[in-house]
Amino acid sequence: MDVLLGVLLGLALAASIAAWSRLLAAPRRVLSPEATATRAALHTVTSTLPHLRRGLDADSATTAAPYLRALVGSPALALTDGHVVLAFEGPGSEHHRAGDAAAPLFVAAHADRVHVEPHWHCAAPGCPHGVAVTAPLHAGQRNAGTLVALYPRDRRLVPEDTQVVQDAAMLVGAQLAQAELDAQGARLAEAELRALRAQISPHFVYNALAAIAAQIHADPDEARELLTDFAEFTRYAFRGRRPYVTLADELRYVEKYLRLEQARFGERLTIRIEVAPEVLPAVVPVLSVQPLVENAVRHGVEAHGGRGHLEILGRDLGPDVELRVHDDGPGMSADRAREVLVGGREDGGIGVSNVDGRMRAAFGEDYGLRIDTAPGEGTGVVMTVPKFRAGVRAS
């Protein structure tokens, strides 16, 4: 037995040695200089972009400057907002400091295009730089600042040097333009949310208080519970600047809203909520489900005066989550559904179009609402949200 074990160990050792020999003898892949440069440039770009998407300030400029200097290949590099130096990277940083005035050293006379200054002069003793290439940072139609690459006095620039500085400035400008668009989208979404809150208050508050008043004498305990639901829902709906919540939070307050509506309609309104537990952590715009539910109640029950059934169904679609709000009301034509999505109707469509716009602003054009309906077949409004989207977090 010991002999057999020794033979097996010997064979295993020999196989390991042979495998290592083959590995060491295998030819190694050596990247070409072009491929190495491309890899370095891609690393620089991907390291720089996330910081500039926040906009151009001292923090983002300080973080981005080393990567941009490596991309440009200059001994030193400065970023300004056109008024002050935001960041300086490289030799000379001891006398070119963030917060210093940008003009005249770091702002070219022709601020609308790339400018080469072959006799750049700095008054600081021992400053090693004597040649500058200044490129404007165009954020859309706005000049957001300058990118300045600095070289030694004896450096003879070639066209490629100027081109790479211009390309780097265009890269920065494109990210700053996107940052401004993101900020505009956030402001628009906030304005739409304020408009939606203003729309909710008169209709919902009147009906909720009427339902509570009807229960005060008949069932005081029920009236107290409804009043608590009303207080908690209105606090949720009108609470400050809270753009995103989890689906679980949104549905929790939808249930409070529905208890108030059931107090109004009694047996005329039946409700089914079936949402897969694994989709509850998904992040949605605040007040994105409630307006869909409110419209389903208004058009599925209130409008035609009969009984109505409402369903809220949520399912896992892999990378996405689908939530469907369906009523068995009279339905509508395809033309009417399109009008609802663009806010062209005054009978509740504004709320749906508001949610549609905020969904697209948060997650992209592929994540707008969809209305499945036909006359006599009820109405289903479908909301799809990604399980993860950078920059979208519940607060």
Short mmCIF file of C-alpha atoms in Angstrom, two decimals, residues 10-390:
data_model
loop_
_atom_site.label_atom_id
_atom_site.label_comp_id
_atom_site.label_asym_id
_atom_site.label_seq_id
_atom_site.Cartn_x
_atom_site.Cartn_y
_atom_site.Cartn_z
CA GLY A 10 5.56 10.55 -7.76
CA LEU A 11 3.26 10.63 -10.78
CA ALA A 12 1.43 13.65 -9.41
CA LEU A 13 4.71 15.49 -8.83
CA ALA A 14 5.93 14.67 -12.33
CA ALA A 15 2.66 15.91 -13.85
CA SER A 16 2.91 19.17 -11.89
CA ILE A 17 6.50 19.75 -13.04
CA ALA A 18 5.51 19.08 -16.65
CA ALA A 19 2.59 21.50 -16.42
CA TRP A 20 4.77 24.26 -14.99
CA SER A 21 7.38 23.63 -17.68
CA ARG A 22 4.78 24.05 -20.41
CA LEU A 23 3.47 27.21 -18.77
CA LEU A 24 6.92 28.76 -18.50
CA ALA A 25 7.83 27.76 -22.04
CA ALA A 26 4.61 29.16 -23.55
CA PRO A 27 5.10 32.37 -25.52
CA ARG A 28 3.96 35.46 -23.63
CA ARG A 29 1.69 37.99 -25.25
CA VAL A 30 3.45 41.31 -25.52
CA LEU A 31 1.26 44.29 -26.29
CA SER A 32 2.39 46.55 -29.09
CA PRO A 33 3.26 50.16 -28.21
CA GLU A 34 0.00 51.25 -29.88
CA ALA A 35 -2.05 48.80 -27.83
CA THR A 36 -0.27 49.81 -24.64
CA ALA A 37 -0.95 53.48 -25.36
CA THR A 38 -4.59 52.74 -26.14
CA ARG A 39 -5.01 50.82 -22.91
CA ALA A 40 -3.43 53.65 -20.92
CA ALA A 41 -5.66 56.23 -22.63
CA LEU A 42 -8.80 54.20 -21.95
CA HIS A 43 -7.81 53.82 -18.32
CA THR A 44 -7.30 57.57 -18.07
CA VAL A 45 -10.64 58.35 -19.68
CA THR A 46 -12.64 55.89 -17.58
CA SER A 47 -10.93 57.15 -14.41
CA THR A 48 -11.67 60.78 -15.25
CA LEU A 49 -15.26 60.72 -16.49
CA PRO A 50 -17.15 59.85 -13.27
CA HIS A 51 -15.62 62.80 -11.42
CA LEU A 52 -16.40 65.34 -14.14
CA ARG A 53 -20.02 64.19 -14.35
CA ARG A 54 -20.49 66.00 -11.02
CA GLY A 55 -19.53 69.29 -12.66
CA LEU A 56 -16.33 71.34 -12.55
CA ASP A 57 -15.26 72.49 -9.11
CA ALA A 58 -12.09 72.32 -7.01
CA ASP A 59 -12.75 68.74 -5.89
CA SER A 60 -13.55 67.26 -9.30
CA ALA A 61 -10.72 69.22 -10.96
CA THR A 62 -8.18 68.06 -8.36
CA THR A 63 -9.22 64.45 -8.88
CA ALA A 64 -9.26 64.64 -12.68
CA ALA A 65 -6.07 66.67 -13.21
CA PRO A 66 -3.53 63.81 -12.72
CA TYR A 67 -5.39 61.61 -15.22
CA LEU A 68 -5.68 64.42 -17.75
CA ARG A 69 -2.01 65.24 -17.38
CA ALA A 70 -1.15 61.60 -18.12
CA LEU A 71 -3.50 61.62 -21.12
CA VAL A 72 -2.00 64.82 -22.56
CA GLY A 73 1.58 63.84 -21.75
CA SER A 74 2.61 67.30 -20.57
CA PRO A 75 4.90 67.95 -17.58
CA ALA A 76 2.20 70.04 -15.90
CA LEU A 77 -1.49 70.76 -16.36
CA ALA A 78 -3.95 73.27 -14.93
CA LEU A 79 -7.75 73.41 -14.89
CA THR A 80 -9.57 76.70 -14.36
CA ASP A 81 -13.15 77.92 -14.37
CA GLY A 82 -12.04 81.01 -16.30
CA HIS A 83 -11.66 83.04 -13.11
CA VAL A 84 -9.55 81.01 -10.68
CA VAL A 85 -7.25 78.01 -10.87
CA LEU A 86 -9.19 74.95 -9.69
CA ALA A 87 -6.31 72.47 -9.84
CA PHE A 88 -2.65 72.38 -10.84
CA GLU A 89 -0.76 69.11 -11.37
CA GLY A 90 2.98 68.82 -11.88
CA PRO A 91 6.16 70.84 -11.24
CA GLY A 92 5.38 74.40 -10.20
CA SER A 93 2.45 73.49 -7.96
CA GLU A 94 4.21 75.22 -5.05
CA HIS A 95 3.57 78.62 -6.66
CA HIS A 96 0.62 77.82 -8.95
CA ARG A 97 -2.03 76.99 -6.38
CA ALA A 98 -5.74 76.30 -6.46
CA GLY A 99 -7.63 79.50 -5.78
CA ASP A 100 -5.13 81.76 -7.55
CA ALA A 101 -6.46 84.10 -10.22
CA ALA A 102 -6.55 82.36 -13.59
CA ALA A 103 -5.81 85.45 -15.68
CA PRO A 104 -3.55 86.21 -17.35
CA LEU A 105 -1.38 83.08 -17.10
CA PHE A 106 -4.08 80.45 -17.62
CA VAL A 107 -6.60 82.27 -19.80
CA ALA A 108 -5.72 82.85 -23.46
CA ALA A 109 -6.59 86.05 -25.27
CA HIS A 110 -8.65 83.98 -27.72
CA ALA A 111 -10.71 81.98 -25.24
CA ASP A 112 -12.95 80.44 -27.90
CA ARG A 113 -10.27 78.24 -29.48
CA VAL A 114 -7.00 76.46 -28.75
CA HIS A 115 -4.14 78.88 -28.25
CA VAL A 116 -0.39 78.14 -28.24
CA GLU A 117 1.84 80.50 -26.28
CA PRO A 118 5.49 79.75 -27.17
CA HIS A 119 6.81 82.41 -24.77
CA TRP A 120 4.71 81.74 -21.71
CA HIS A 121 6.14 83.73 -18.83
CA CYS A 122 5.74 83.04 -15.15
CA ALA A 123 7.15 85.57 -12.68
CA ALA A 124 7.96 82.93 -10.07
CA PRO A 125 11.74 82.33 -9.83
CA GLY A 126 12.78 78.94 -11.12
CA CYS A 127 9.46 78.08 -12.78
CA PRO A 128 10.38 75.36 -15.30
CA HIS A 129 7.60 76.13 -17.77
CA GLY A 130 7.88 78.37 -20.80
CA VAL A 131 5.42 76.98 -23.37
CA ALA A 132 1.64 76.70 -22.85
CA VAL A 133 -1.26 75.27 -24.81
CA THR A 134 -4.61 76.64 -23.59
CA ALA A 135 -7.86 75.00 -24.69
CA PRO A 136 -11.37 76.20 -23.79
CA LEU A 137 -13.79 73.89 -22.00
CA HIS A 138 -17.04 74.21 -23.94
CA ALA A 139 -20.00 72.84 -21.97
CA GLY A 140 -22.62 73.05 -24.68
CA GLN A 141 -22.83 76.72 -25.65
CA ARG A 142 -21.13 77.90 -22.46
CA ASN A 143 -17.41 78.38 -21.87
CA ALA A 144 -16.86 76.63 -18.54
CA GLY A 145 -13.14 77.31 -18.16
CA THR A 146 -9.77 76.30 -19.58
CA LEU A 147 -7.42 73.35 -19.71
CA VAL A 148 -3.77 74.44 -19.86
CA ALA A 149 -0.87 72.11 -20.69
CA LEU A 150 2.59 73.42 -19.76
CA TYR A 151 5.96 72.44 -21.25
CA PRO A 152 9.64 73.45 -20.78
CA ARG A 153 10.95 76.55 -22.57
CA ASP A 154 12.98 74.51 -25.05
CA ARG A 155 10.06 72.27 -26.03
CA ARG A 156 9.22 72.43 -29.73
CA LEU A 157 5.58 71.50 -30.06
CA VAL A 158 4.28 69.42 -32.95
CA PRO A 159 0.66 69.46 -34.21
CA GLU A 160 -0.06 66.24 -32.32
CA ASP A 161 0.69 68.01 -29.02
CA THR A 162 -1.90 70.68 -29.71
CA GLN A 163 -4.42 68.12 -30.97
CA VAL A 164 -4.23 65.95 -27.86
CA VAL A 165 -4.78 69.01 -25.63
CA GLN A 166 -7.80 69.98 -27.72
CA ASP A 167 -9.17 66.42 -27.56
CA ALA A 168 -8.75 66.32 -23.78
CA ALA A 169 -10.56 69.66 -23.47
CA MET A 170 -13.40 68.36 -25.65
CA LEU A 171 -13.64 65.27 -23.44
CA VAL A 172 -13.90 67.43 -20.32
CA GLY A 173 -16.38 69.78 -21.98
CA ALA A 174 -18.62 66.91 -23.06
CA GLN A 175 -18.77 65.61 -19.49
CA LEU A 176 -19.51 69.07 -18.13
CA ALA A 177 -22.31 69.47 -20.67
CA GLN A 178 -23.72 66.12 -19.57
CA ALA A 179 -23.45 67.20 -15.93
CA GLU A 180 -25.50 70.30 -16.75
CA LEU A 181 -28.10 68.17 -18.53
CA ASP A 182 -28.27 65.87 -15.51
CA ALA A 183 -28.77 68.89 -13.25
CA GLN A 184 -31.48 70.26 -15.54
CA GLY A 185 -33.18 66.87 -15.53
CA ALA A 186 -33.07 66.79 -11.74
CA ARG A 187 -34.54 70.30 -11.53
CA LEU A 188 -37.26 69.35 -14.01
CA ALA A 189 -38.09 66.19 -12.09
CA GLU A 190 -38.30 68.20 -8.87
CA ALA A 191 -40.59 70.76 -10.51
CA GLU A 192 -42.81 67.98 -11.86
CA LEU A 193 -42.96 66.40 -8.41
CA ARG A 194 -44.03 69.72 -6.90
CA ALA A 195 -46.71 70.02 -9.58
CA LEU A 196 -47.92 66.50 -8.85
CA ARG A 197 -48.10 67.22 -5.12
CA ALA A 198 -50.15 70.34 -5.83
CA GLN A 199 -52.47 68.28 -8.03
CA ILE A 200 -52.96 65.58 -5.41
CA SER A 201 -53.89 67.87 -2.55
CA PRO A 202 -57.35 69.27 -3.45
CA HIS A 203 -58.96 66.12 -4.87
CA PHE A 204 -57.49 63.62 -2.44
CA VAL A 205 -57.72 65.71 0.73
CA TYR A 206 -61.41 66.50 0.20
CA ASN A 207 -62.38 62.88 -0.47
CA ALA A 208 -60.25 61.50 2.38
CA LEU A 209 -61.66 63.92 4.94
CA ALA A 210 -65.18 63.20 3.74
CA ALA A 211 -64.60 59.46 4.21
CA ILE A 212 -63.20 60.01 7.71
CA ALA A 213 -66.08 62.31 8.68
CA ALA A 214 -68.58 59.66 7.59
CA GLN A 215 -67.06 57.18 10.08
CA ILE A 216 -66.74 59.44 13.13
CA HIS A 217 -70.15 58.57 14.60
CA ALA A 218 -70.67 55.16 13.03
CA ASP A 219 -67.27 53.70 13.94
CA PRO A 220 -64.97 56.01 15.95
CA ASP A 221 -62.13 53.46 16.09
CA GLU A 222 -62.17 53.09 12.31
CA ALA A 223 -62.24 56.88 11.96
CA ARG A 224 -59.13 57.16 14.15
CA GLU A 225 -57.28 54.56 12.06
CA LEU A 226 -58.28 56.31 8.85
CA LEU A 227 -57.13 59.64 10.24
CA THR A 228 -53.76 58.07 11.06
CA ASP A 229 -53.50 56.67 7.53
CA PHE A 230 -54.39 60.08 6.12
CA ALA A 231 -51.77 61.85 8.24
CA GLU A 232 -49.03 59.36 7.37
CA PHE A 233 -49.81 59.41 3.66
CA THR A 234 -49.90 63.20 3.41
CA ARG A 235 -46.63 63.44 5.36
CA TYR A 236 -45.09 61.00 2.87
CA ALA A 237 -46.54 62.80 -0.17
CA PHE A 238 -45.50 66.30 0.81
CA ARG A 239 -42.25 65.58 2.61
CA GLY A 240 -39.38 67.75 1.34
CA ARG A 241 -36.90 66.90 -1.37
CA ARG A 242 -36.98 63.14 -1.49
CA PRO A 243 -36.84 62.11 -5.16
CA TYR A 244 -36.50 58.32 -4.83
CA VAL A 245 -37.79 55.61 -2.51
CA THR A 246 -37.86 51.84 -2.52
CA LEU A 247 -40.82 50.12 -4.11
CA ALA A 248 -41.61 48.68 -0.67
CA ASP A 249 -41.97 52.20 0.78
CA GLU A 250 -44.08 53.42 -2.14
CA LEU A 251 -46.43 50.44 -1.85
CA ARG A 252 -46.71 50.85 1.92
CA TYR A 253 -48.20 54.31 1.44
CA VAL A 254 -50.26 53.19 -1.54
CA GLU A 255 -51.95 50.75 0.83
CA LYS A 256 -52.74 53.61 3.22
CA TYR A 257 -54.21 55.56 0.32
CA LEU A 258 -56.31 52.55 -0.72
CA ARG A 259 -57.69 52.08 2.80
CA LEU A 260 -59.01 55.63 2.60
CA GLU A 261 -60.55 54.93 -0.81
CA GLN A 262 -62.14 51.72 0.44
CA ALA A 263 -63.71 53.71 3.25
CA ARG A 264 -65.38 55.82 0.54
CA PHE A 265 -66.51 53.05 -1.79
CA GLY A 266 -67.01 50.14 0.59
CA GLU A 267 -67.89 46.92 -1.24
CA ARG A 268 -67.88 48.73 -4.58
CA LEU A 269 -64.06 48.53 -4.61
CA THR A 270 -62.11 45.27 -4.35
CA ILE A 271 -58.34 45.20 -4.39
CA ARG A 272 -55.68 42.59 -5.07
CA ILE A 273 -51.99 43.32 -4.43
CA GLU A 274 -49.50 40.66 -5.45
CA VAL A 275 -45.87 41.79 -5.66
CA ALA A 276 -42.91 39.39 -5.62
CA PRO A 277 -40.84 40.00 -2.45
CA GLU A 278 -37.56 40.05 -4.38
CA VAL A 279 -38.56 43.19 -6.31
CA LEU A 280 -39.44 45.31 -3.25
CA PRO A 281 -35.90 46.80 -2.86
CA ALA A 282 -36.11 48.31 -6.37
CA VAL A 283 -35.85 52.12 -6.40
CA VAL A 284 -38.65 54.19 -7.93
CA PRO A 285 -39.45 57.92 -8.07
CA VAL A 286 -41.48 58.99 -5.06
CA LEU A 287 -45.21 59.20 -5.83
CA SER A 288 -44.86 57.13 -8.99
CA VAL A 289 -47.25 54.29 -8.16
CA GLN A 290 -49.87 56.23 -6.19
CA PRO A 291 -50.99 58.46 -9.12
CA LEU A 292 -51.49 55.35 -11.25
CA VAL A 293 -53.58 53.78 -8.51
CA GLU A 294 -55.57 56.98 -8.01
CA ASN A 295 -56.39 57.14 -11.71
CA ALA A 296 -57.40 53.48 -11.69
CA VAL A 297 -59.81 54.17 -8.82
CA ARG A 298 -61.23 57.28 -10.46
CA HIS A 299 -61.74 55.74 -13.89
CA GLY A 300 -62.36 52.15 -12.88
CA VAL A 301 -64.88 52.75 -10.10
CA GLU A 302 -65.78 56.39 -9.53
CA ALA A 303 -66.43 57.35 -13.16
CA HIS A 304 -69.07 54.74 -13.99
CA GLY A 305 -70.66 54.39 -10.55
CA GLY A 306 -70.60 50.59 -10.37
CA ARG A 307 -68.33 48.04 -8.79
CA GLY A 308 -64.65 47.97 -9.63
CA HIS A 309 -61.69 45.66 -9.15
CA LEU A 310 -58.14 46.98 -8.89
CA GLU A 311 -54.95 44.93 -9.17
CA ILE A 312 -51.34 45.86 -8.40
CA LEU A 313 -49.01 43.16 -9.67
CA GLY A 314 -45.22 43.16 -9.49
CA ARG A 315 -42.84 40.63 -11.01
CA ASP A 316 -39.13 40.05 -11.49
CA LEU A 317 -37.84 40.42 -15.07
CA GLY A 318 -34.18 39.69 -14.36
CA PRO A 319 -32.40 43.06 -14.70
CA ASP A 320 -35.73 44.91 -14.43
CA VAL A 321 -38.86 45.00 -12.31
CA GLU A 322 -42.34 45.26 -13.80
CA LEU A 323 -45.26 46.75 -11.90
CA ARG A 324 -48.75 46.70 -13.40
CA VAL A 325 -51.74 48.68 -12.10
CA HIS A 326 -54.93 47.34 -13.68
CA ASP A 327 -58.60 48.24 -13.33
CA ASP A 328 -61.64 46.59 -14.89
CA GLY A 329 -63.30 49.86 -15.83
CA PRO A 330 -64.55 50.94 -19.27
CA GLY A 331 -61.08 51.21 -20.81
CA MET A 332 -60.21 53.66 -23.54
CA SER A 333 -59.14 53.91 -27.16
CA ALA A 334 -55.51 53.88 -28.28
CA ASP A 335 -55.77 57.58 -29.21
CA ARG A 336 -57.07 58.45 -25.76
CA ALA A 337 -54.26 56.43 -24.14
CA ARG A 338 -51.68 58.40 -26.10
CA GLU A 339 -53.30 61.66 -24.96
CA VAL A 340 -53.11 60.52 -21.34
CA LEU A 341 -49.37 59.84 -21.64
CA VAL A 342 -48.65 63.30 -23.05
CA GLY A 343 -50.91 65.03 -20.52
CA GLY A 344 -53.46 66.08 -23.08
CA ARG A 345 -56.49 65.27 -20.91
CA GLU A 346 -57.66 67.10 -17.81
CA ASP A 347 -59.44 64.11 -16.27
CA GLY A 348 -56.44 62.57 -14.52
CA GLY A 349 -54.02 62.27 -17.42
CA ILE A 350 -51.71 64.94 -16.03
CA GLY A 351 -50.72 62.66 -13.15
CA VAL A 352 -49.89 59.76 -15.46
CA SER A 353 -47.87 61.91 -17.85
CA ASN A 354 -46.03 63.40 -14.88
CA VAL A 355 -44.96 59.94 -13.73
CA ASP A 356 -44.02 58.99 -17.29
CA GLY A 357 -41.76 62.04 -17.61
CA ARG A 358 -40.06 61.43 -14.26
CA MET A 359 -39.49 57.76 -15.11
CA ARG A 360 -37.81 58.67 -18.40
CA ALA A 361 -35.71 61.37 -16.72
CA ALA A 362 -34.54 58.95 -14.03
CA PHE A 363 -33.95 55.77 -16.03
CA GLY A 364 -33.89 56.66 -19.74
CA GLU A 365 -36.33 56.71 -22.63
CA ASP A 366 -36.80 52.93 -22.55
CA TYR A 367 -38.43 53.16 -19.12
CA GLY A 368 -41.51 55.24 -19.84
CA LEU A 369 -44.98 54.02 -18.91
CA ARG A 370 -47.03 51.76 -21.16
CA ILE A 371 -50.83 51.73 -21.26
CA ASP A 372 -52.56 48.49 -22.24
CA THR A 373 -56.23 49.18 -22.86
CA ALA A 374 -59.17 48.93 -25.22
CA PRO A 375 -62.81 50.07 -24.96
CA GLY A 376 -64.68 47.72 -22.64
CA GLU A 377 -61.55 45.83 -21.52
CA GLY A 378 -60.26 47.87 -18.60
CA THR A 379 -56.93 49.68 -18.37
CA GLY A 380 -53.49 48.49 -17.33
CA VAL A 381 -50.61 50.90 -16.78
CA VAL A 382 -47.24 49.16 -16.82
CA MET A 383 -44.17 50.59 -15.11
CA THR A 384 -40.75 49.01 -15.69
CA VAL A 385 -37.73 50.03 -13.61
CA PRO A 386 -34.14 48.76 -13.65
CA LYS A 387 -32.94 47.04 -10.50
CA PHE A 388 -29.87 49.25 -10.57
CA ARG A 389 -29.15 52.59 -12.16
CA ALA A 390 -26.09 54.69 -11.31
#
